[in-house]
Amino acid sequence: MTSAPSPQPALARLAELRAGQVCRLPATDACAEAWHQWSQPEIDALRLAYAAGRPLLVQGEPGTGKTQLARAAAEWLGWRLHAETIHPRFEPHELRYRFDAVRRLADAQAGAKRLDRHRYWRPGVLWRAFGWESAQPFMPVAERGRKPAGHVVLIDEIDKADSDLPNSLLDVLAQRSFQVEPVTEPIGGPAVRAPLIIITTNEERDLPAAFRRRCIVLSLAAGDDYAAWLVERGQAHFGRQLHEAGRELALIDETILRAAADQLVTDRRAVESLNRPKPGLAEYLDLLYALEALFEHETDAAVRTAQQKAWLTRLSAYGYLKHQVSDTTSPAHQPSQARQRMGATDAPLVG
């Protein structure tokens, strides 16, 4: 009987991670360059999930880095990432395969003498991860390649689908194999190294209890000091050093990181009291990337920081507060005028 490959090499690699460590995530066709700061709960949960052979269910409010965790894990392990974002009309079988019935019908009506099955079947993320070799003939040529060292599967926002989707995963997670029509042999099985499966949820819908029991669960939260948590992640993205005229300068000064974090905390409190969606880490980083881009041509670091500080409050009104507030007594009402009184200037937007 063939045994499954040992998980020890991957576990040893994960054991090398340290809390606070920052890893660069190179740009891909689908994602811009980014940086991930590892936390101890992330490291522990990943190690437990892979050692136990269970998927990691990552839950938390939008913008806390749930999706980026999968990308960071794949980069650290040197494995291939297969990502699928779930939407309300997503069908459970699409995680395993897609079949283009319309294209096949068109070929048949056009009088094709031979209907090539490779034109109509496309492997889903689970087929690619559990059966790389069998998936190759059905994949677009540009996506084929030699067998990766391992696979990370990201199933993003599973709570967008109804309960049929997580329930359909129960057999796959239990058996670690499944069948698809175009190939005769089962996909996966005991001789195949199981992928690391990461599933995210914004908790907009309850997941079936049976499914949750089969997962390792990680809750991503900022802790008591939300502003400090934001600044730490801002430093991971913008605390990298540039060499200018023999000096080392951060991409964005820490005073800007802290001011942007404090403003976001203020806005979160304002909209939370009105039962509106709260801004979070994603909005914070968007604002910082904008401030970096708007003044990147200013060569004097002190001038650049002063310009960014002058415009931060005004621009955050549009990046942080994305819902109209009808309560005119709220500090979130008409934020651009209020924030101009807080110190934003009429200085030119570009340096």
mmCIF file of C-alpha atoms in Angstrom:
data_model
loop_
_atom_site.group_PDB
_atom_site.id
_atom_site.type_symbol
_atom_site.label_atom_id
_atom_site.label_comp_id
_atom_site.label_asym_id
_atom_site.label_seq_id
_atom_site.Cartn_x
_atom_site.Cartn_y
_atom_site.Cartn_z
ATOM 1 C CA MET A 1 0.000 0.000 0.000
ATOM 2 C CA THR A 2 1.387 3.410 -0.990
ATOM 3 C CA SER A 3 1.583 5.877 1.880
ATOM 4 C CA ALA A 4 1.014 9.597 1.611
ATOM 5 C CA PRO A 5 4.093 11.826 1.327
ATOM 6 C CA SER A 6 5.353 13.071 4.691
ATOM 7 C CA PRO A 7 4.222 16.572 5.677
ATOM 8 C CA GLN A 8 7.451 17.156 7.579
ATOM 9 C CA PRO A 9 9.272 19.340 4.988
ATOM 10 C CA ALA A 10 6.377 21.800 4.876
ATOM 11 C CA LEU A 11 5.981 21.749 8.650
ATOM 12 C CA ALA A 12 9.679 22.410 9.082
ATOM 13 C CA ARG A 13 9.450 25.366 6.730
ATOM 14 C CA LEU A 14 6.435 26.790 8.596
ATOM 15 C CA ALA A 15 8.328 26.343 11.874
ATOM 16 C CA GLU A 16 10.921 28.819 10.603
ATOM 17 C CA LEU A 17 8.369 31.650 10.603
ATOM 18 C CA ARG A 18 8.510 34.186 13.405
ATOM 19 C CA ALA A 19 5.820 36.565 14.641
ATOM 20 C CA GLY A 20 6.379 40.066 13.270
ATOM 21 C CA GLN A 21 8.339 38.784 10.286
ATOM 22 C CA VAL A 22 7.547 40.670 7.066
ATOM 23 C CA CYS A 23 7.513 38.786 3.744
ATOM 24 C CA ARG A 24 7.364 40.340 0.297
ATOM 25 C CA LEU A 25 4.650 39.026 -2.014
ATOM 26 C CA PRO A 26 5.737 39.556 -5.640
ATOM 27 C CA ALA A 27 3.273 40.943 -8.157
ATOM 28 C CA THR A 28 1.318 38.444 -10.251
ATOM 29 C CA ASP A 29 -1.125 38.754 -13.135
ATOM 30 C CA ALA A 30 -3.960 38.929 -10.607
ATOM 31 C CA CYS A 31 -2.363 40.749 -7.652
ATOM 32 C CA ALA A 32 -0.128 43.754 -7.081
ATOM 33 C CA GLU A 33 3.059 43.539 -5.071
ATOM 34 C CA ALA A 34 2.354 43.457 -1.337
ATOM 35 C CA TRP A 35 3.893 42.680 2.036
ATOM 36 C CA HIS A 36 2.598 40.378 4.745
ATOM 37 C CA GLN A 37 3.434 40.674 8.429
ATOM 38 C CA TRP A 38 3.103 37.312 10.155
ATOM 39 C CA SER A 39 1.362 36.980 13.485
ATOM 40 C CA GLN A 40 1.790 34.105 15.931
ATOM 41 C CA PRO A 41 -1.869 32.985 15.641
ATOM 42 C CA GLU A 42 -1.486 32.755 11.843
ATOM 43 C CA ILE A 43 1.677 30.659 12.152
ATOM 44 C CA ASP A 44 0.209 28.347 14.786
ATOM 45 C CA ALA A 45 -3.054 27.834 12.913
ATOM 46 C CA LEU A 46 -1.300 27.058 9.629
ATOM 47 C CA ARG A 47 0.973 24.505 11.290
ATOM 48 C CA LEU A 48 -1.950 22.821 13.037
ATOM 49 C CA ALA A 49 -4.107 22.743 9.907
ATOM 50 C CA TYR A 50 -1.434 21.180 7.714
ATOM 51 C CA ALA A 51 -0.245 18.710 10.378
ATOM 52 C CA ALA A 52 -3.833 17.592 11.020
ATOM 53 C CA GLY A 53 -4.723 17.444 7.327
ATOM 54 C CA ARG A 54 -7.627 19.842 7.839
ATOM 55 C CA PRO A 55 -8.581 23.017 5.980
ATOM 56 C CA LEU A 56 -7.959 26.315 7.732
ATOM 57 C CA LEU A 57 -11.120 28.411 8.031
ATOM 58 C CA VAL A 58 -10.132 32.066 8.460
ATOM 59 C CA GLN A 59 -12.873 34.354 9.732
ATOM 60 C CA GLY A 60 -13.014 38.049 10.496
ATOM 61 C CA GLU A 61 -14.315 41.360 9.222
ATOM 62 C CA PRO A 62 -13.414 42.431 5.662
ATOM 63 C CA GLY A 63 -9.988 43.938 5.218
ATOM 64 C CA THR A 64 -8.145 42.039 7.959
ATOM 65 C CA GLY A 65 -5.841 40.159 5.585
ATOM 66 C CA LYS A 66 -7.663 36.828 5.348
ATOM 67 C CA THR A 67 -7.107 36.417 1.608
ATOM 68 C CA GLN A 68 -3.507 37.597 1.776
ATOM 69 C CA LEU A 69 -2.718 34.867 4.306
ATOM 70 C CA ALA A 70 -3.106 32.208 1.609
ATOM 71 C CA ARG A 71 -0.893 34.134 -0.760
ATOM 72 C CA ALA A 72 1.735 34.585 1.952
ATOM 73 C CA ALA A 73 1.648 30.881 2.847
ATOM 74 C CA ALA A 74 2.152 29.856 -0.790
ATOM 75 C CA GLU A 75 5.039 32.287 -1.188
ATOM 76 C CA TRP A 76 6.749 31.143 2.011
ATOM 77 C CA LEU A 77 6.413 27.446 1.166
ATOM 78 C CA GLY A 78 7.315 27.936 -2.500
ATOM 79 C CA TRP A 79 4.050 26.265 -3.503
ATOM 80 C CA ARG A 80 1.545 27.071 -6.224
ATOM 81 C CA LEU A 81 -1.538 29.051 -5.226
ATOM 82 C CA HIS A 82 -4.925 28.132 -6.718
ATOM 83 C CA ALA A 83 -7.549 30.730 -5.800
ATOM 84 C CA GLU A 84 -11.308 30.779 -6.302
ATOM 85 C CA THR A 85 -13.570 33.594 -5.132
ATOM 86 C CA ILE A 86 -17.092 32.467 -4.351
ATOM 87 C CA HIS A 87 -20.187 34.371 -5.511
ATOM 88 C CA PRO A 88 -23.904 33.743 -4.851
ATOM 89 C CA ARG A 89 -24.409 31.788 -8.115
ATOM 90 C CA PHE A 90 -21.337 29.593 -7.640
ATOM 91 C CA GLU A 91 -22.029 25.878 -8.186
ATOM 92 C CA PRO A 92 -20.355 23.323 -5.868
ATOM 93 C CA HIS A 93 -18.881 21.278 -8.743
ATOM 94 C CA GLU A 94 -16.966 24.341 -9.992
ATOM 95 C CA LEU A 95 -14.374 23.793 -7.267
ATOM 96 C CA ARG A 96 -13.597 20.495 -9.002
ATOM 97 C CA TYR A 97 -14.323 21.226 -12.666
ATOM 98 C CA ARG A 98 -16.195 23.355 -15.179
ATOM 99 C CA PHE A 99 -17.874 21.989 -18.281
ATOM 100 C CA ASP A 100 -18.613 24.269 -21.246
ATOM 101 C CA ALA A 101 -21.815 22.703 -22.560
ATOM 102 C CA VAL A 102 -22.570 25.687 -24.791
ATOM 103 C CA ARG A 103 -19.262 25.369 -26.633
ATOM 104 C CA ARG A 104 -19.719 21.637 -27.066
ATOM 105 C CA LEU A 105 -23.228 22.127 -28.467
ATOM 106 C CA ALA A 106 -21.950 24.780 -30.882
ATOM 107 C CA ASP A 107 -19.221 22.433 -32.136
ATOM 108 C CA ALA A 108 -21.735 19.626 -32.593
ATOM 109 C CA GLN A 109 -24.159 21.857 -34.486
ATOM 110 C CA ALA A 110 -21.297 23.068 -36.657
ATOM 111 C CA GLY A 111 -20.755 19.480 -37.766
ATOM 112 C CA ALA A 112 -17.463 18.787 -36.009
ATOM 113 C CA LYS A 113 -16.411 15.245 -36.845
ATOM 114 C CA ARG A 114 -14.681 14.732 -33.515
ATOM 115 C CA LEU A 115 -15.540 16.469 -30.304
ATOM 116 C CA ASP A 116 -12.324 16.859 -28.330
ATOM 117 C CA ARG A 117 -13.140 16.612 -24.623
ATOM 118 C CA HIS A 118 -10.144 18.802 -23.771
ATOM 119 C CA ARG A 119 -11.974 21.751 -25.323
ATOM 120 C CA TYR A 120 -14.915 21.565 -22.930
ATOM 121 C CA TRP A 121 -13.605 20.500 -19.507
ATOM 122 C CA ARG A 122 -11.583 22.843 -17.310
ATOM 123 C CA PRO A 123 -10.056 21.772 -13.978
ATOM 124 C CA GLY A 124 -11.147 23.650 -10.879
ATOM 125 C CA VAL A 125 -8.858 24.531 -8.001
ATOM 126 C CA LEU A 126 -9.334 21.178 -6.251
ATOM 127 C CA TRP A 127 -8.610 19.139 -9.391
ATOM 128 C CA ARG A 128 -5.427 21.131 -9.995
ATOM 129 C CA ALA A 129 -4.267 20.734 -6.407
ATOM 130 C CA PHE A 130 -5.119 17.052 -5.935
ATOM 131 C CA GLY A 131 -4.374 15.849 -9.489
ATOM 132 C CA TRP A 132 -1.891 18.155 -11.215
ATOM 133 C CA GLU A 133 -0.784 15.598 -13.828
ATOM 134 C CA SER A 134 -4.300 14.571 -14.881
ATOM 135 C CA ALA A 135 -5.372 18.230 -15.028
ATOM 136 C CA GLN A 136 -2.584 19.267 -17.406
ATOM 137 C CA PRO A 137 -4.224 18.242 -20.730
ATOM 138 C CA PHE A 138 -7.388 20.156 -19.798
ATOM 139 C CA MET A 139 -5.655 23.383 -18.739
ATOM 140 C CA PRO A 140 -4.896 26.336 -21.041
ATOM 141 C CA VAL A 141 -1.400 25.987 -22.462
ATOM 142 C CA ALA A 142 -0.183 29.133 -20.700
ATOM 143 C CA GLU A 143 -1.106 27.666 -17.300
ATOM 144 C CA ARG A 144 0.601 24.309 -17.717
ATOM 145 C CA GLY A 145 3.997 23.542 -16.268
ATOM 146 C CA ARG A 146 6.097 21.154 -14.276
ATOM 147 C CA LYS A 147 4.682 19.742 -11.074
ATOM 148 C CA PRO A 148 4.918 22.237 -8.196
ATOM 149 C CA ALA A 149 6.500 21.293 -4.889
ATOM 150 C CA GLY A 150 3.075 21.673 -3.306
ATOM 151 C CA HIS A 151 -0.270 23.398 -3.596
ATOM 152 C CA VAL A 152 -2.193 25.987 -1.589
ATOM 153 C CA VAL A 153 -5.916 26.219 -2.343
ATOM 154 C CA LEU A 154 -7.761 29.426 -1.454
ATOM 155 C CA ILE A 155 -11.567 29.288 -1.351
ATOM 156 C CA ASP A 156 -12.387 32.924 -0.734
ATOM 157 C CA GLU A 157 -15.624 34.213 0.843
ATOM 158 C CA ILE A 158 -17.352 30.848 1.147
ATOM 159 C CA ASP A 159 -20.173 32.528 3.083
ATOM 160 C CA LYS A 160 -21.344 34.130 -0.180
ATOM 161 C CA ALA A 161 -22.755 30.747 -1.280
ATOM 162 C CA ASP A 162 -25.580 28.777 0.269
ATOM 163 C CA SER A 163 -25.006 25.680 2.423
ATOM 164 C CA ASP A 164 -24.753 23.350 -0.601
ATOM 165 C CA LEU A 165 -21.196 24.501 -1.256
ATOM 166 C CA PRO A 166 -19.615 23.783 2.153
ATOM 167 C CA ASN A 167 -21.667 20.596 2.431
ATOM 168 C CA SER A 168 -20.325 19.416 -0.939
ATOM 169 C CA LEU A 169 -16.794 19.735 0.433
ATOM 170 C CA LEU A 170 -17.381 17.314 3.297
ATOM 171 C CA ASP A 171 -16.744 14.145 1.255
ATOM 172 C CA VAL A 172 -13.726 15.668 -0.492
ATOM 173 C CA LEU A 173 -12.231 16.737 2.833
ATOM 174 C CA ALA A 174 -12.908 13.339 4.383
ATOM 175 C CA GLN A 175 -11.749 11.154 1.477
ATOM 176 C CA ARG A 176 -9.195 13.576 -0.008
ATOM 177 C CA SER A 177 -10.158 12.239 -3.418
ATOM 178 C CA PHE A 178 -12.986 12.582 -5.924
ATOM 179 C CA GLN A 179 -13.986 11.555 -9.427
ATOM 180 C CA VAL A 180 -14.435 13.687 -12.547
ATOM 181 C CA GLU A 181 -15.934 12.338 -15.752
ATOM 182 C CA PRO A 182 -13.154 13.026 -18.290
ATOM 183 C CA VAL A 183 -10.593 10.847 -16.468
ATOM 184 C CA THR A 184 -10.945 7.255 -15.346
ATOM 185 C CA GLU A 185 -8.755 7.314 -12.239
ATOM 186 C CA PRO A 186 -9.827 9.064 -9.028
ATOM 187 C CA ILE A 187 -8.318 12.489 -8.390
ATOM 188 C CA GLY A 188 -6.219 12.505 -5.236
ATOM 189 C CA GLY A 189 -5.981 9.508 -2.949
ATOM 190 C CA PRO A 190 -3.557 8.275 -0.262
ATOM 191 C CA ALA A 191 -0.449 8.569 -2.455
ATOM 192 C CA VAL A 192 -1.007 12.263 -3.176
ATOM 193 C CA ARG A 193 0.362 14.982 -0.924
ATOM 194 C CA ALA A 194 -2.674 16.842 0.346
ATOM 195 C CA PRO A 195 -2.755 20.571 -0.431
ATOM 196 C CA LEU A 196 -2.976 23.243 2.213
ATOM 197 C CA ILE A 197 -6.575 24.464 1.963
ATOM 198 C CA ILE A 198 -7.440 27.935 3.264
ATOM 199 C CA ILE A 199 -11.076 29.035 3.325
ATOM 200 C CA THR A 200 -12.178 32.544 4.228
ATOM 201 C CA THR A 201 -15.471 33.874 5.524
ATOM 202 C CA ASN A 202 -16.721 37.364 6.384
ATOM 203 C CA GLU A 203 -19.370 35.642 8.524
ATOM 204 C CA GLU A 204 -22.227 37.146 6.529
ATOM 205 C CA ARG A 205 -23.928 33.745 6.664
ATOM 206 C CA ASP A 206 -23.620 30.898 9.166
ATOM 207 C CA LEU A 207 -21.693 27.881 7.910
ATOM 208 C CA PRO A 208 -22.997 24.338 8.526
ATOM 209 C CA ALA A 209 -21.884 22.952 11.877
ATOM 210 C CA ALA A 210 -20.604 19.722 10.293
ATOM 211 C CA PHE A 211 -18.390 21.695 7.946
ATOM 212 C CA ARG A 212 -17.010 23.946 10.675
ATOM 213 C CA ARG A 213 -16.136 20.896 12.794
ATOM 214 C CA ARG A 214 -13.902 19.612 10.008
ATOM 215 C CA CYS A 215 -11.880 22.826 9.905
ATOM 216 C CA ILE A 216 -9.198 24.435 11.978
ATOM 217 C CA VAL A 217 -10.611 27.898 12.735
ATOM 218 C CA LEU A 218 -8.572 31.097 12.910
ATOM 219 C CA SER A 219 -10.266 34.369 13.877
ATOM 220 C CA LEU A 220 -8.369 37.417 12.690
ATOM 221 C CA ALA A 221 -8.936 40.414 14.929
ATOM 222 C CA ALA A 222 -6.992 43.557 15.622
ATOM 223 C CA GLY A 223 -7.005 43.350 19.407
ATOM 224 C CA ASP A 224 -7.667 46.154 21.862
ATOM 225 C CA ASP A 225 -5.447 48.832 20.279
ATOM 226 C CA TYR A 226 -6.761 49.016 16.716
ATOM 227 C CA ALA A 227 -4.669 52.057 15.777
ATOM 228 C CA ALA A 228 -1.429 50.355 16.862
ATOM 229 C CA TRP A 229 -2.435 47.242 14.902
ATOM 230 C CA LEU A 230 -2.950 49.367 11.785
ATOM 231 C CA VAL A 231 0.386 51.122 12.194
ATOM 232 C CA GLU A 232 2.222 47.788 12.455
ATOM 233 C CA ARG A 233 0.771 46.717 9.124
ATOM 234 C CA GLY A 234 1.450 50.116 7.623
ATOM 235 C CA GLN A 235 5.080 49.748 8.629
ATOM 236 C CA ALA A 236 5.205 46.364 6.906
ATOM 237 C CA HIS A 237 4.099 47.997 3.656
ATOM 238 C CA PHE A 238 5.703 51.435 3.886
ATOM 239 C CA GLY A 239 8.470 51.149 6.466
ATOM 240 C CA ARG A 240 10.789 49.690 3.834
ATOM 241 C CA GLN A 241 13.808 51.879 3.346
ATOM 242 C CA LEU A 242 14.811 53.867 0.269
ATOM 243 C CA HIS A 243 18.353 55.091 -0.230
ATOM 244 C CA GLU A 244 18.375 58.776 -1.197
ATOM 245 C CA ALA A 245 21.560 60.878 -1.248
ATOM 246 C CA GLY A 246 23.282 58.402 1.033
ATOM 247 C CA ARG A 247 20.441 58.380 3.573
ATOM 248 C CA GLU A 248 17.874 55.722 4.400
ATOM 249 C CA LEU A 249 14.289 56.974 4.308
ATOM 250 C CA ALA A 250 11.013 55.159 4.927
ATOM 251 C CA LEU A 251 8.528 55.251 2.056
ATOM 252 C CA ILE A 252 6.035 56.947 4.375
ATOM 253 C CA ASP A 253 7.000 58.580 7.658
ATOM 254 C CA GLU A 254 5.642 56.984 10.823
ATOM 255 C CA THR A 255 3.812 60.177 11.747
ATOM 256 C CA ILE A 256 1.681 59.756 8.614
ATOM 257 C CA LEU A 257 1.012 56.092 9.427
ATOM 258 C CA ARG A 258 -0.182 57.069 12.892
ATOM 259 C CA ALA A 259 -2.284 60.014 11.710
ATOM 260 C CA ALA A 260 -4.023 57.839 9.113
ATOM 261 C CA ALA A 261 -4.673 55.153 11.742
ATOM 262 C CA ASP A 262 -6.080 57.644 14.258
ATOM 263 C CA GLN A 263 -8.405 59.114 11.621
ATOM 264 C CA LEU A 264 -9.651 55.653 10.665
ATOM 265 C CA VAL A 265 -10.401 54.797 14.294
ATOM 266 C CA THR A 266 -12.396 58.037 14.585
ATOM 267 C CA ASP A 267 -14.374 57.198 11.451
ATOM 268 C CA ARG A 268 -15.004 53.618 12.589
ATOM 269 C CA ARG A 269 -16.598 54.918 15.769
ATOM 270 C CA ALA A 270 -18.741 57.386 13.853
ATOM 271 C CA VAL A 271 -20.174 54.889 11.379
ATOM 272 C CA GLU A 272 -20.452 52.067 13.920
ATOM 273 C CA SER A 273 -22.838 54.169 15.991
ATOM 274 C CA LEU A 274 -25.003 54.527 12.873
ATOM 275 C CA ASN A 275 -24.880 50.803 12.029
ATOM 276 C CA ARG A 276 -22.884 51.393 8.836
ATOM 277 C CA PRO A 277 -20.089 49.165 7.444
ATOM 278 C CA LYS A 278 -16.853 50.124 9.161
ATOM 279 C CA PRO A 279 -13.655 50.971 7.289
ATOM 280 C CA GLY A 280 -10.697 48.740 8.083
ATOM 281 C CA LEU A 281 -7.208 47.714 7.067
ATOM 282 C CA ALA A 282 -7.988 47.685 3.333
ATOM 283 C CA GLU A 283 -9.129 51.329 3.386
ATOM 284 C CA TYR A 284 -6.148 52.289 5.530
ATOM 285 C CA LEU A 285 -3.659 50.792 3.062
ATOM 286 C CA ASP A 286 -5.512 52.270 0.080
ATOM 287 C CA LEU A 287 -5.119 55.760 1.533
ATOM 288 C CA LEU A 288 -1.421 55.239 2.261
ATOM 289 C CA TYR A 289 -0.727 53.896 -1.228
ATOM 290 C CA ALA A 290 -2.485 56.966 -2.633
ATOM 291 C CA LEU A 291 -0.432 59.347 -0.494
ATOM 292 C CA GLU A 292 2.744 57.591 -1.595
ATOM 293 C CA ALA A 293 1.807 57.800 -5.279
ATOM 294 C CA LEU A 294 0.623 61.416 -5.180
ATOM 295 C CA PHE A 295 3.882 62.737 -3.753
ATOM 296 C CA GLU A 296 6.421 60.171 -4.945
ATOM 297 C CA HIS A 297 8.231 62.751 -7.119
ATOM 298 C CA GLU A 298 8.978 65.051 -4.179
ATOM 299 C CA THR A 299 12.658 64.422 -3.448
ATOM 300 C CA ASP A 300 12.803 66.293 -0.146
ATOM 301 C CA ALA A 301 11.599 63.891 2.550
ATOM 302 C CA ALA A 302 10.510 66.631 4.953
ATOM 303 C CA VAL A 303 8.491 68.418 2.277
ATOM 304 C CA ARG A 304 6.932 65.137 1.142
ATOM 305 C CA THR A 305 5.850 64.284 4.683
ATOM 306 C CA ALA A 306 4.392 67.765 5.197
ATOM 307 C CA GLN A 307 2.377 67.510 1.975
ATOM 308 C CA GLN A 308 1.099 64.056 2.863
ATOM 309 C CA LYS A 309 0.080 65.223 6.323
ATOM 310 C CA ALA A 310 -1.739 68.255 4.908
ATOM 311 C CA TRP A 311 -3.770 66.135 2.519
ATOM 312 C CA LEU A 312 -4.306 63.017 4.617
ATOM 313 C CA THR A 313 -7.317 64.295 6.536
ATOM 314 C CA ARG A 314 -9.094 65.643 3.463
ATOM 315 C CA LEU A 315 -8.539 62.577 1.282
ATOM 316 C CA SER A 316 -9.467 60.114 4.024
ATOM 317 C CA ALA A 317 -13.017 61.492 3.907
ATOM 318 C CA TYR A 318 -13.476 59.762 0.570
ATOM 319 C CA GLY A 319 -11.431 56.654 1.272
ATOM 320 C CA TYR A 320 -12.778 55.831 4.711
ATOM 321 C CA LEU A 321 -16.394 56.978 4.635
ATOM 322 C CA LYS A 322 -18.140 55.274 1.726
ATOM 323 C CA HIS A 323 -21.769 55.556 2.816
ATOM 324 C CA GLN A 324 -23.859 58.702 3.002
ATOM 325 C CA VAL A 325 -24.856 59.518 6.549
ATOM 326 C CA SER A 326 -28.266 61.159 6.991
ATOM 327 C CA ASP A 327 -27.711 62.105 10.623
ATOM 328 C CA THR A 328 -26.477 65.701 10.381
ATOM 329 C CA THR A 329 -25.323 65.642 14.001
ATOM 330 C CA SER A 330 -22.894 62.817 13.308
ATOM 331 C CA PRO A 331 -19.177 63.612 12.920
ATOM 332 C CA ALA A 332 -19.345 61.485 9.787
ATOM 333 C CA HIS A 333 -21.798 63.863 8.089
ATOM 334 C CA GLN A 334 -20.321 66.056 5.323
ATOM 335 C CA PRO A 335 -16.805 64.896 6.223
ATOM 336 C CA SER A 336 -14.895 66.910 3.628
ATOM 337 C CA GLN A 337 -16.020 70.282 5.016
ATOM 338 C CA ALA A 338 -15.469 69.167 8.604
ATOM 339 C CA ARG A 339 -12.000 67.903 7.862
ATOM 340 C CA GLN A 340 -10.951 71.022 6.041
ATOM 341 C CA ARG A 341 -11.563 72.825 9.341
ATOM 342 C CA MET A 342 -9.308 70.204 10.981
ATOM 343 C CA GLY A 343 -6.275 71.354 9.017
ATOM 344 C CA ALA A 344 -6.383 70.232 5.384
ATOM 345 C CA THR A 345 -5.010 72.960 3.137
ATOM 346 C CA ASP A 346 -5.527 74.236 -0.356
ATOM 347 C CA ALA A 347 -1.949 73.371 -1.309
ATOM 348 C CA PRO A 348 -1.417 71.751 -4.727
ATOM 349 C CA LEU A 349 -2.169 68.036 -4.679
ATOM 350 C CA VAL A 350 1.019 67.028 -6.457
ATOM 351 C CA GLY A 351 4.531 67.880 -5.396
#
